[in-house]
Coordinates of N, CA and C and ligand atoms in Angstrom, one line a residue:
X7 N 77.8 133.8 144.2 CA 78.0 132.8 143.5 C 78.9 132.5 142.3
X8 N 79.4 131.1 142.3 CA 80.7 131.3 140.8 C 80.2 131.0 138.9
X9 N 80.6 131.5 138.8 CA 80.0 131.3 137.2 C 81.0 130.2 136.8
X10 N 79.5 129.3 136.1 CA 80.1 127.7 135.9 C 81.4 128.1 134.3
X11 N 82.5 126.9 134.5 CA 83.5 127.2 133.7 C 83.4 125.6 133.0
X12 N 83.2 125.4 131.9 CA 83.2 124.5 131.2 C 84.5 124.6 130.4
X13 N 85.3 123.6 129.7 CA 86.7 123.7 129.3 C 87.3 122.3 128.2
X14 N 87.2 122.6 127.3 CA 87.4 121.1 126.5 C 88.7 121.3 126.3
X15 N 89.6 119.9 127.0 CA 90.8 119.7 127.2 C 91.0 118.6 125.2
X16 N 91.4 119.3 124.2 CA 91.4 118.8 123.3 C 92.9 117.8 123.3
X17 N 93.2 117.8 124.0 CA 95.4 117.3 123.7 C 95.7 117.3 122.7
X18 N 96.1 115.9 122.9 CA 97.2 116.6 121.2 C 96.2 116.1 119.8
X19 N 95.3 116.2 119.2 CA 94.1 115.7 118.5 C 93.9 117.3 117.5
X20 N 93.6 117.0 116.6 CA 93.1 118.2 115.4 C 94.2 119.0 115.3
X21 N 94.4 119.3 113.6 CA 94.9 119.6 113.0 C 94.3 121.4 112.8
X22 N 95.6 122.3 112.8 CA 94.8 123.4 111.9 C 93.3 123.7 111.6
X23 N 93.2 123.0 110.7 CA 92.4 123.2 109.3 C 90.7 122.2 110.4
X24 N 90.8 121.4 110.9 CA 90.3 120.3 111.4 C 89.3 121.1 113.2
X25 N 90.5 122.2 114.0 CA 90.5 123.3 115.3 C 89.2 124.2 114.3
X26 N 89.3 124.8 113.7 CA 88.6 125.6 112.8 C 87.2 125.2 112.4
X27 N 87.1 124.0 111.7 CA 86.4 123.0 111.5 C 85.1 122.9 112.4
X28 N 85.7 122.9 114.1 CA 85.1 122.4 114.9 C 84.8 123.5 116.2
X29 N 85.5 124.6 116.0 CA 85.2 125.7 115.9 C 83.6 126.3 115.5
X30 N 83.6 126.6 114.4 CA 82.3 126.9 113.5 C 81.9 126.1 114.0
X31 N 81.5 124.6 114.1 CA 80.6 124.1 114.3 C 79.9 124.4 116.0
X32 N 80.7 124.5 116.7 CA 80.4 124.8 117.7 C 79.5 126.0 118.1
X33 N 80.2 127.6 117.2 CA 80.3 128.8 117.5 C 78.0 128.8 117.4
X34 N 77.7 128.0 117.0 CA 75.8 128.2 117.3 C 75.5 127.9 118.1
X35 N 76.2 126.5 118.1 CA 75.7 125.7 119.1 C 75.7 126.1 121.2
X36 N 76.9 126.7 121.3 CA 77.1 127.2 122.5 C 77.0 128.7 122.8
X37 N 76.2 129.3 121.5 CA 76.1 130.8 121.9 C 75.3 131.8 122.8
X38 N 74.3 130.3 123.7 CA 73.3 131.2 124.7 C 73.8 130.2 126.2
X39 N 75.6 129.9 125.7 CA 75.8 129.3 127.5 C 75.9 129.8 128.6
X40 N 75.2 129.6 129.7 CA 75.2 130.4 130.9 C 76.3 130.5 131.1
X41 N 77.3 129.5 131.0 CA 78.6 129.2 132.2 C 79.9 130.0 130.6
X42 N 80.6 130.0 130.9 CA 82.2 130.3 130.4 C 83.0 128.5 129.8
X43 N 83.3 129.2 128.6 CA 83.2 128.4 127.6 C 84.6 128.6 126.9
X44 N 85.2 127.4 126.9 CA 87.3 127.8 126.1 C 87.2 126.3 125.9
X45 N 88.2 126.6 125.1 CA 88.8 125.7 124.3 C 90.7 125.6 124.6
X46 N 90.7 124.2 124.9 CA 93.0 124.2 125.5 C 92.5 123.9 124.3
X47 N 93.2 124.2 123.6 CA 93.9 122.9 122.1 C 95.5 122.9 121.5
X48 N 96.5 122.5 120.7 CA 97.5 122.5 120.6 C 97.8 123.6 119.8
X49 N 99.4 124.1 120.4 CA 99.8 125.7 119.9 C 99.7 126.1 118.4
X50 N 99.8 124.7 117.7 CA 99.6 125.1 116.5 C 99.1 125.3 115.8
X51 N 97.2 125.0 117.0 CA 96.0 125.5 115.8 C 95.1 127.1 117.0
X52 N 96.6 127.8 117.4 CA 95.7 129.0 118.4 C 95.4 129.8 116.9
X53 N 96.3 130.1 115.9 CA 95.7 131.1 115.3 C 94.4 130.6 113.9
X54 N 94.2 129.3 114.1 CA 93.3 129.0 113.2 C 92.2 129.0 114.7
X55 N 92.1 129.0 115.9 CA 91.2 128.6 116.3 C 90.1 130.6 117.0
X56 N 91.6 130.8 117.3 CA 91.6 132.6 117.2 C 90.7 133.2 116.1
X57 N 90.9 132.9 115.3 CA 90.3 133.6 114.1 C 89.3 132.8 113.9
X58 N 88.6 131.9 113.8 CA 87.2 130.6 113.6 C 86.3 131.6 115.1
X59 N 87.5 132.0 116.5 CA 86.2 131.8 117.4 C 85.7 133.6 117.6
X60 N 86.6 134.2 116.5 CA 86.3 135.5 117.1 C 85.1 136.4 116.6
X61 N 85.1 137.0 118.1 CA 83.2 137.9 118.2 C 82.0 136.5 118.5
X62 N 83.0 135.2 119.2 CA 81.9 134.8 119.9 C 82.2 134.7 121.2
X63 N 81.5 133.3 122.4 CA 82.0 133.4 123.1 C 82.6 132.2 123.7
X64 N 83.4 131.9 122.7 CA 84.4 130.5 123.1 C 85.5 131.1 123.6
X65 N 86.4 131.0 124.1 CA 87.7 131.0 125.0 C 89.0 130.6 124.3
X66 N 89.4 131.2 124.6 CA 91.4 130.2 124.2 C 92.1 129.7 124.8
X67 N 92.2 129.0 125.4 CA 93.4 127.6 126.0 C 94.5 127.7 125.4
X68 N 95.4 126.9 126.0 CA 96.7 126.1 125.6 C 97.3 125.3 127.3
X69 N 97.8 124.3 126.4 CA 98.2 122.7 127.2 C 99.1 123.1 128.2
X70 N 100.2 123.5 127.8 CA 101.2 124.3 129.1 C 101.6 124.8 129.0
X71 N 102.3 125.8 130.1 CA 103.2 127.1 129.4 C 104.5 126.5 130.1
X72 N 105.4 126.8 130.2 CA 107.2 127.4 130.5 C 107.1 128.5 131.6
X73 N 107.9 128.5 132.0 CA 108.6 129.0 133.7 C 109.3 130.5 133.2
X74 N 109.9 130.5 131.9 CA 111.0 130.8 132.2 C 110.4 132.0 131.0
X75 N 111.0 133.3 130.8 CA 110.6 134.3 130.1 C 111.2 134.1 128.7
X76 N 112.3 133.2 128.3 CA 112.4 133.3 126.9 C 113.9 132.3 127.3
X77 N 114.5 131.9 126.8 CA 116.1 131.1 126.6 C 116.0 129.9 125.8
X78 N 116.8 128.9 126.3 CA 117.3 127.6 125.9 C 116.4 126.5 126.5
X79 N 115.0 126.6 126.2 CA 114.5 125.1 126.3 C 114.0 125.2 125.5
X80 N 114.2 124.0 124.5 CA 113.5 123.7 123.5 C 113.1 123.3 123.5
X81 N 111.5 123.2 122.7 CA 110.4 122.8 122.9 C 109.3 123.7 123.3
X82 N 109.8 124.4 124.2 CA 109.0 125.1 125.2 C 108.3 125.9 124.8
X83 N 106.8 126.4 125.3 CA 106.2 128.2 125.5 C 106.4 128.8 126.4
X84 N 106.7 130.2 125.9 CA 107.0 131.5 127.8 C 105.3 132.3 127.9
X85 N 105.6 132.5 128.9 CA 103.4 132.7 128.9 C 103.2 134.0 128.4
X86 N 104.7 134.6 127.8 CA 103.7 136.2 127.6 C 103.5 135.5 125.5
X87 N 104.3 134.6 125.2 CA 104.7 134.3 123.7 C 102.5 133.4 124.2
X88 N 102.7 132.8 124.7 CA 101.0 132.6 124.7 C 100.0 133.6 124.8
X89 N 99.9 134.6 126.0 CA 99.0 136.1 125.4 C 99.1 136.7 124.5
X90 N 100.7 136.4 123.8 CA 100.7 137.3 122.2 C 100.1 136.7 121.4
X91 N 99.8 135.2 121.3 CA 98.5 134.4 120.3 C 97.3 134.6 121.1
X92 N 97.4 135.7 121.0 CA 95.3 135.7 121.9 C 94.9 134.1 122.9
X93 N 96.1 133.7 123.5 CA 95.5 132.6 124.7 C 95.3 133.7 125.2
X94 N 94.4 132.5 126.2 CA 93.1 133.5 128.1 C 93.6 133.2 128.6
X95 N 93.4 131.5 128.8 CA 93.9 130.5 129.6 C 94.6 129.1 129.3
X96 N 95.4 128.4 130.6 CA 96.2 127.4 130.6 C 96.1 126.6 131.3
X97 N 95.9 124.9 130.7 CA 96.1 124.0 131.9 C 97.7 123.9 132.2
X98 N 97.7 123.7 133.7 CA 98.8 123.2 134.1 C 98.7 122.3 134.9
X99 N 99.9 121.2 134.5 CA 100.1 120.6 135.8 C 99.0 119.1 135.7
X100 N 98.5 118.9 134.3 CA 97.7 118.1 133.7 C 98.3 116.5 134.0
X101 N 97.7 115.7 134.4 CA 98.2 114.5 135.2 C 99.0 113.8 133.9
X102 N 98.8 114.0 132.8 CA 99.6 113.5 131.7 C 100.8 114.6 131.6
X103 N 101.1 115.2 132.1 CA 102.1 115.8 132.2 C 103.7 115.6 133.3
X104 N 102.0 115.2 134.2 CA 102.8 114.3 135.2 C 103.7 113.4 134.9
X105 N 102.3 112.5 134.3 CA 103.2 111.0 134.3 C 104.0 110.5 133.3
X106 N 103.5 111.5 132.2 CA 105.2 110.9 130.4 C 105.6 112.4 130.7
X107 N 105.8 113.5 131.6 CA 106.9 114.0 131.0 C 107.1 114.9 132.4
X108 N 107.2 113.9 133.4 CA 108.2 114.7 134.3 C 107.9 115.7 135.1
X109 N 106.5 116.6 135.4 CA 105.9 117.7 135.6 C 106.6 117.3 137.1
X110 N 106.8 117.9 137.7 CA 106.1 117.9 139.0 C 105.5 118.8 140.1
X111 N 105.4 118.5 141.7 CA 104.7 119.7 142.2 C 105.8 121.7 142.1
X112 N 107.2 120.9 141.9 CA 107.7 122.2 142.5 C 108.0 122.6 140.5
X113 N 107.6 121.8 139.6 CA 107.7 122.8 138.3 C 106.5 122.8 138.2
X114 N 105.3 122.4 138.7 CA 103.8 123.2 138.3 C 103.3 124.0 139.1
X115 N 104.2 124.8 139.8 CA 104.3 125.5 140.7 C 105.1 127.1 139.9
X116 N 106.0 126.9 139.5 CA 107.0 127.6 138.6 C 106.3 127.8 137.1
X117 N 105.3 127.0 136.8 CA 104.3 127.6 135.3 C 103.1 128.3 135.5
X118 N 102.8 128.2 137.2 CA 101.3 128.5 137.8 C 102.0 129.9 137.8
X119 N 102.5 130.4 138.4 CA 103.3 132.0 139.0 C 103.7 132.6 138.0
X120 N 104.5 132.4 136.8 CA 104.4 132.5 136.0 C 103.8 132.7 134.9
X121 N 102.7 132.2 134.5 CA 101.6 132.5 133.7 C 100.8 133.0 134.4
X122 N 100.1 133.2 136.1 CA 99.3 134.6 136.6 C 100.3 135.5 136.2
X123 N 101.5 135.7 136.6 CA 102.3 136.9 136.2 C 101.9 137.6 135.0
X124 N 101.8 136.9 134.0 CA 101.4 137.1 132.5 C 100.3 137.8 132.0
X125 N 99.4 137.0 133.5 CA 97.4 137.8 133.5 C 96.8 136.9 132.8
X126 N 97.4 135.5 132.2 CA 97.2 134.6 132.0 C 95.4 133.4 132.9
X127 N 94.8 133.3 132.5 CA 93.8 132.4 133.9 C 94.7 130.4 134.1
X128 N 94.8 130.3 134.9 CA 95.2 129.1 135.2 C 94.5 128.0 135.2
X129 N 94.0 126.6 134.6 CA 93.6 125.9 135.3 C 94.6 124.6 135.7
X130 N 94.3 124.5 137.3 CA 95.7 124.2 137.6 C 94.5 122.0 137.7
X131 N 95.4 121.0 137.8 CA 95.5 120.1 137.4 C 95.8 119.4 138.4
X132 N 94.9 119.2 139.4 CA 95.4 118.0 141.0 C 94.8 117.0 140.7
X133 N 95.4 115.1 141.3 CA 93.8 114.5 141.0 C 95.0 112.8 141.4
X134 N 94.0 112.2 141.9 CA 95.0 110.7 142.5 C 94.8 109.9 141.9
X135 N 96.0 108.7 141.7 CA 96.1 107.6 141.2 C 95.4 106.8 141.9
X136 N 95.1 105.8 141.2 CA 94.2 104.9 141.7 C 93.8 104.3 143.1
X137 N 95.3 103.7 143.1 CA 96.0 103.0 144.4 C 96.5 103.8 145.6
X138 N 96.4 105.6 145.3 CA 96.7 106.4 146.5 C 95.1 106.5 146.9
X139 N 94.4 106.1 145.9 CA 92.6 106.4 146.3 C 92.5 105.3 146.6
X140 N 92.9 104.5 146.4 CA 92.6 102.4 147.5 C 93.0 103.2 148.5
X141 N 94.9 103.0 148.7 CA 95.6 103.8 150.1 C 95.0 104.6 150.9
X142 N 93.7 105.3 150.5 CA 93.2 106.2 151.4 C 93.4 108.1 151.5
X143 N 94.8 107.7 150.5 CA 95.5 108.9 150.4 C 94.7 110.3 149.8
X144 N 93.7 109.7 149.0 CA 93.1 111.1 148.4 C 93.2 112.3 148.8
X145 N 92.9 112.7 149.7 CA 92.8 114.3 150.6 C 93.6 114.5 151.1
X146 N 94.6 113.8 151.3 CA 96.2 114.4 151.9 C 96.8 115.0 150.0
X147 N 97.2 113.9 149.4 CA 97.3 114.1 148.0 C 96.8 115.6 147.7
X148 N 95.6 116.0 147.0 CA 95.1 117.2 145.8 C 95.1 118.0 147.4
X149 N 95.4 118.1 148.1 CA 95.6 119.1 149.3 C 96.5 119.7 148.9
X150 N 97.4 118.7 149.2 CA 99.6 118.7 149.3 C 99.9 119.2 147.3
X151 N 98.6 118.8 146.5 CA 98.8 119.4 144.8 C 98.6 120.7 145.1
X152 N 97.8 120.9 145.1 CA 96.8 122.3 145.6 C 97.4 123.5 146.1
X153 N 97.9 123.3 147.0 CA 98.6 124.7 148.1 C 99.8 124.7 147.3
X154 N 100.6 123.3 147.5 CA 102.1 123.7 146.5 C 101.8 124.3 145.5
X155 N 101.2 124.3 144.2 CA 101.1 124.9 143.3 C 100.9 126.5 143.4
X156 N 100.0 126.7 144.5 CA 99.8 128.4 144.3 C 100.8 129.2 145.3
X157 N 101.8 127.6 145.1 CA 103.2 129.1 146.0 C 103.5 130.0 145.9
X158 N 103.3 131.1 146.8 CA 103.7 132.6 146.0 C 102.8 133.3 145.5
X159 N 101.9 133.0 144.9 CA 100.6 133.7 144.6 C 99.7 135.1 145.9
X160 N 99.5 135.4 145.6 CA 98.9 136.5 147.1 C 97.3 136.1 146.6
X161 N 96.6 136.0 147.8 CA 95.1 136.0 147.5 C 94.2 136.0 146.7
X162 N 94.8 137.5 146.6 CA 93.7 138.1 145.1 C 93.6 137.1 143.5
X163 N 95.5 136.8 143.6 CA 94.9 136.3 142.2 C 94.9 134.0 142.8
X164 N 95.2 134.2 143.9 CA 94.9 132.9 143.9 C 92.6 132.1 143.8
X165 N 92.3 133.6 144.5 CA 90.5 133.7 143.7 C 90.7 133.1 142.4
X166 N 92.0 133.7 141.3 CA 91.6 134.3 140.2 C 91.5 132.7 139.6
X167 N 92.4 131.9 140.6 CA 92.7 130.7 138.9 C 91.8 130.0 139.6
X168 N 91.5 128.8 138.9 CA 90.9 127.5 138.4 C 91.6 126.4 138.8
X169 N 91.0 125.3 139.9 CA 91.1 124.3 139.9 C 90.2 122.6 139.0
X170 N 91.2 121.7 138.6 CA 90.5 120.8 138.2 C 90.8 119.9 138.3
X171 N 89.8 119.1 139.6 CA 89.7 117.8 140.5 C 89.9 116.5 138.9
X172 N 90.8 116.4 138.3 CA 90.8 115.2 137.3 C 90.8 113.9 138.5
X173 N 90.7 113.6 138.6 CA 90.9 111.8 139.5 C 91.5 110.5 138.0
X174 N 93.2 110.5 138.5 CA 93.2 110.0 136.8 C 93.0 108.6 136.6
X175 N 91.7 108.0 137.9 CA 91.7 106.4 137.2 C 90.7 106.7 136.3
X176 N 90.0 108.4 136.2 CA 88.6 108.6 135.2 C 88.6 109.1 134.5
X177 N 90.2 109.3 133.9 CA 90.5 110.3 132.9 C 90.6 109.0 131.4
X178 N 89.9 109.0 130.7 CA 90.1 108.4 129.6 C 89.8 107.3 129.4
X179 N 89.2 106.5 130.9 CA 88.7 105.4 131.1 C 87.3 104.7 130.7
X180 N 86.3 105.6 130.5 CA 84.8 105.9 130.9 C 84.8 105.1 131.7
X181 N 85.3 105.6 133.2 CA 85.5 104.8 134.7 C 84.9 106.9 135.3
X182 N 83.7 107.3 135.8 CA 84.0 108.1 136.9 C 83.9 108.5 137.4
X183 N 84.3 109.0 138.2 CA 84.3 109.3 140.3 C 82.3 110.0 139.9
X184 N 82.0 109.1 140.9 CA 80.6 109.3 141.1 C 80.0 110.9 141.7
X185 N 79.2 111.0 141.6 CA 78.7 112.6 141.8 C 79.0 113.0 143.0
X186 N 79.3 112.2 144.6 CA 79.4 112.2 145.4 C 80.2 112.1 145.6
X187 N 81.1 111.2 145.0 CA 82.5 111.7 145.2 C 83.8 112.6 144.9
X188 N 83.1 112.7 144.1 CA 82.9 114.3 143.4 C 84.0 115.6 144.1
X189 N 82.5 115.4 144.4 CA 81.8 116.6 144.7 C 82.5 116.8 146.6
X190 N 82.6 116.0 146.8 CA 83.6 115.3 148.2 C 85.1 115.9 148.0
X191 N 85.4 115.3 147.5 CA 86.9 115.8 146.8 C 87.2 117.4 146.7
X192 N 86.3 117.2 146.1 CA 86.6 118.7 145.7 C 86.3 119.6 147.1
X193 N 85.1 119.4 147.9 CA 85.1 120.1 148.9 C 86.5 120.0 150.2
X194 N 87.1 119.0 149.4 CA 88.1 118.9 150.5 C 89.0 119.6 150.2
X195 N 89.1 120.3 149.5 CA 90.2 120.3 148.6 C 89.8 122.2 149.0
X196 N 88.2 123.1 148.9 CA 88.5 123.7 148.7 C 88.1 124.7 150.8
X197 N 88.2 123.6 151.4 CA 88.4 123.2 153.3 C 90.2 123.6 152.9
X198 N 90.7 122.9 152.4 CA 92.0 123.5 152.5 C 92.5 125.0 152.1
X199 N 91.8 125.2 150.8 CA 92.3 126.8 150.5 C 91.2 127.4 151.5
X200 N 90.4 127.1 152.2 CA 89.9 128.3 153.4 C 91.1 128.2 154.1
X201 N 91.3 127.1 154.9 CA 92.4 127.2 155.9 C 93.5 127.9 155.8
X202 N 94.7 128.3 154.6 CA 95.3 128.5 153.7 C 95.0 129.9 153.5
X203 N 94.0 130.5 153.1 CA 93.7 132.0 151.8 C 92.1 132.3 153.1
X204 N 92.2 131.5 153.5 CA 90.0 132.1 154.5 C 89.3 131.8 153.4
X205 N 88.1 131.9 153.7 CA 86.7 131.1 153.6 C 86.9 132.4 152.1
X206 N 86.9 133.8 152.4 CA 86.4 134.6 151.1 C 86.8 134.3 149.7
X207 N 88.0 134.0 149.9 CA 89.4 133.8 148.6 C 88.6 132.2 148.8
X208 N 88.1 131.3 149.0 CA 88.3 129.8 148.9 C 86.9 129.9 147.7
X209 N 85.9 130.3 148.6 CA 84.5 130.9 148.0 C 84.5 131.2 146.9
X210 N 85.6 132.4 146.6 CA 85.7 132.2 145.3 C 86.5 131.2 144.0
X211 N 87.0 130.5 144.5 CA 88.3 129.7 143.6 C 86.6 128.8 142.7
X212 N 86.7 128.6 141.3 CA 86.2 127.9 140.8 C 87.4 126.9 140.6
X213 N 86.1 125.3 141.2 CA 87.0 123.8 141.1 C 86.1 122.8 140.1
X214 N 86.6 122.7 139.1 CA 86.5 121.6 138.2 C 86.4 120.6 138.8
X215 N 85.6 119.4 138.1 CA 85.6 117.8 137.6 C 85.9 117.9 136.5
X216 N 87.2 116.9 136.5 CA 87.3 116.2 135.0 C 88.0 114.6 134.6
X217 N 87.8 114.0 133.8 CA 87.8 112.8 134.0 C 86.0 112.3 134.0
X218 N 85.8 111.7 132.2 CA 85.1 110.5 131.4 C 84.0 111.9 131.5
X219 N 84.0 113.1 131.7 CA 82.7 113.4 131.7 C 82.2 114.2 130.5
X220 N 80.4 113.4 130.6 CA 80.0 113.8 129.3 C 78.5 113.9 129.1
X221 N 78.2 113.8 127.8 CA 76.5 113.8 128.6 C 75.3 113.9 128.6
X222 N 76.2 112.4 129.2 CA 75.2 111.6 129.8 C 75.5 112.2 131.4
X223 N 76.7 112.4 132.0 CA 76.7 112.8 133.5 C 76.5 113.9 134.0
X224 N 76.9 114.7 133.0 CA 76.6 116.1 133.5 C 76.0 116.6 134.3
X225 N 75.3 116.5 133.8 CA 74.0 117.0 134.5 C 73.5 116.3 136.5
X226 N 73.7 115.5 136.4 CA 74.5 114.8 137.8 C 75.3 116.0 138.5
X227 N 77.0 115.6 137.9 CA 78.5 115.9 138.6 C 77.8 117.5 139.2
X228 N 76.9 118.6 137.7 CA 77.0 119.9 137.6 C 76.0 120.2 138.9
X229 N 75.0 118.8 139.0 CA 74.0 119.2 140.7 C 74.8 119.7 141.5
X230 N 75.8 118.6 142.3 CA 77.0 119.3 142.9 C 77.1 120.3 143.6
X231 N 76.9 121.0 145.3 CA 77.0 121.9 145.2 C 78.6 122.8 145.6
X232 N 79.5 121.6 145.4 CA 81.0 122.2 145.2 C 81.8 122.1 143.2
X233 N 81.1 121.3 142.8 CA 81.5 121.6 141.8 C 81.1 122.1 140.2
X234 N 82.3 123.1 140.1 CA 82.0 124.5 139.1 C 81.9 124.4 137.7
X235 N 82.1 123.4 137.0 CA 82.0 123.1 136.0 C 83.1 122.0 135.4
X236 N 83.6 121.6 134.3 CA 84.2 120.7 134.1 C 85.7 120.7 133.1
X237 N 86.4 120.2 132.8 CA 87.3 119.9 131.8 C 87.5 118.5 131.2
X238 N 86.7 118.6 130.0 CA 86.6 117.5 129.3 C 87.7 117.1 127.9
X239 N 87.9 115.9 128.5 CA 88.5 115.3 126.8 C 88.1 114.8 126.2
X240 N 88.0 113.7 126.2 CA 87.6 113.0 125.1 C 85.7 113.6 124.7
X241 N 84.8 113.6 125.3 CA 83.8 114.6 124.9 C 83.9 115.6 124.1
X242 N 85.0 116.4 124.1 CA 85.6 117.5 123.6 C 86.1 118.1 122.4
X243 N 86.1 117.1 122.2 CA 86.4 116.5 120.3 C 85.4 116.8 119.7
X244 N 84.4 116.4 119.6 CA 83.1 116.5 119.1 C 82.1 117.4 119.3
X245 N 81.7 118.5 118.6 CA 80.7 119.9 118.1 C 79.7 119.2 119.2
X246 N 78.5 118.6 118.6 CA 77.4 117.7 119.4 C 77.6 117.4 120.7
X247 N 79.0 116.6 121.5 CA 79.0 116.3 122.5 C 79.4 117.0 123.4
X248 N 80.0 118.8 122.9 CA 81.0 119.3 123.8 C 79.7 119.7 124.3
X249 N 78.8 120.6 123.1 CA 77.8 121.4 123.2 C 77.3 121.3 124.7
X250 N 76.6 119.7 124.4 CA 75.3 119.4 125.1 C 75.7 119.6 126.7
X251 N 77.9 119.5 127.1 CA 78.0 119.3 127.9 C 77.7 120.4 128.2
X252 N 78.1 122.0 127.5 CA 78.3 123.2 127.4 C 77.2 123.9 128.4
X253 N 75.2 123.1 127.5 CA 74.6 123.7 127.8 C 73.8 122.4 129.3
X254 N 74.6 122.0 129.3 CA 73.9 121.3 131.1 C 72.7 121.6 132.1
X255 N 72.6 123.2 131.3 CA 71.2 123.1 132.3 C 70.2 124.0 131.0
X256 N 70.1 123.7 130.1 CA 69.3 123.8 129.5 C 68.4 123.0 129.7
Ligands
LIG315 P1 88.4 112.6 129.1 O1 87.5 113.6 129.6 O2 88.8 112.0 128.2 O3 88.3 111.4 130.4 O4 89.5 113.1 129.7 C1 89.5 114.3 131.1 C2 91.0 115.2 130.7 O5 92.2 114.3 131.0 C3 90.7 116.6 130.9 O6 91.8 117.3 131.3

């Protein structure tokens, strides 16, 4: 049995004061969650969230990481810096990074390797564009994105990675993949993992759905056998909404 994991991706939202207020509001609402609860926040909020979340079941995540240990990479953060700031999880390869910041499968792989080496838990994002789904390339694309990103990891390291299947056409659009579409594509990812790493490893990897997941659609999505959690954008920015998603089984 895989433990479900619900993670908020705040994207570029919340000042430190707002971040602390959100976590303080969230803490009692998610205290009895049966899933892992994570918030992936802007780097300027790490300290505020760490302090506000102390002693709670809310875990701190980042939204990106660089592959180098240090050096001339203006604006970037190393895996060791994240660890030192108390970060446990890191989102890598989000479609917004791929679309707007030139992230490629090769750089995603380098970031994954660095994060895993530093002991961070990776949330690896994959997913197709609308045109790619319409052209029938979804399965090939998500398999390729997933396997390339994991290159260089041991089987044991792969088992610890969390994959987030986020169809790009469903992000921030209010359009959600149907429960069946999400389950089917996540099943394709798991089969690809099984072919490459063996069924035992594939059965351990937690695969989330992301893309307009919210209190209304969470139950249906989470009832699907392949879906092990969610990566939540818009609905993670308000404590009542995010807590309803986290408590999908209550
Ligand atoms: P929305 O939930 O706002 O569609 O965002 C999904 C997402 O990109 C999470 O990483």
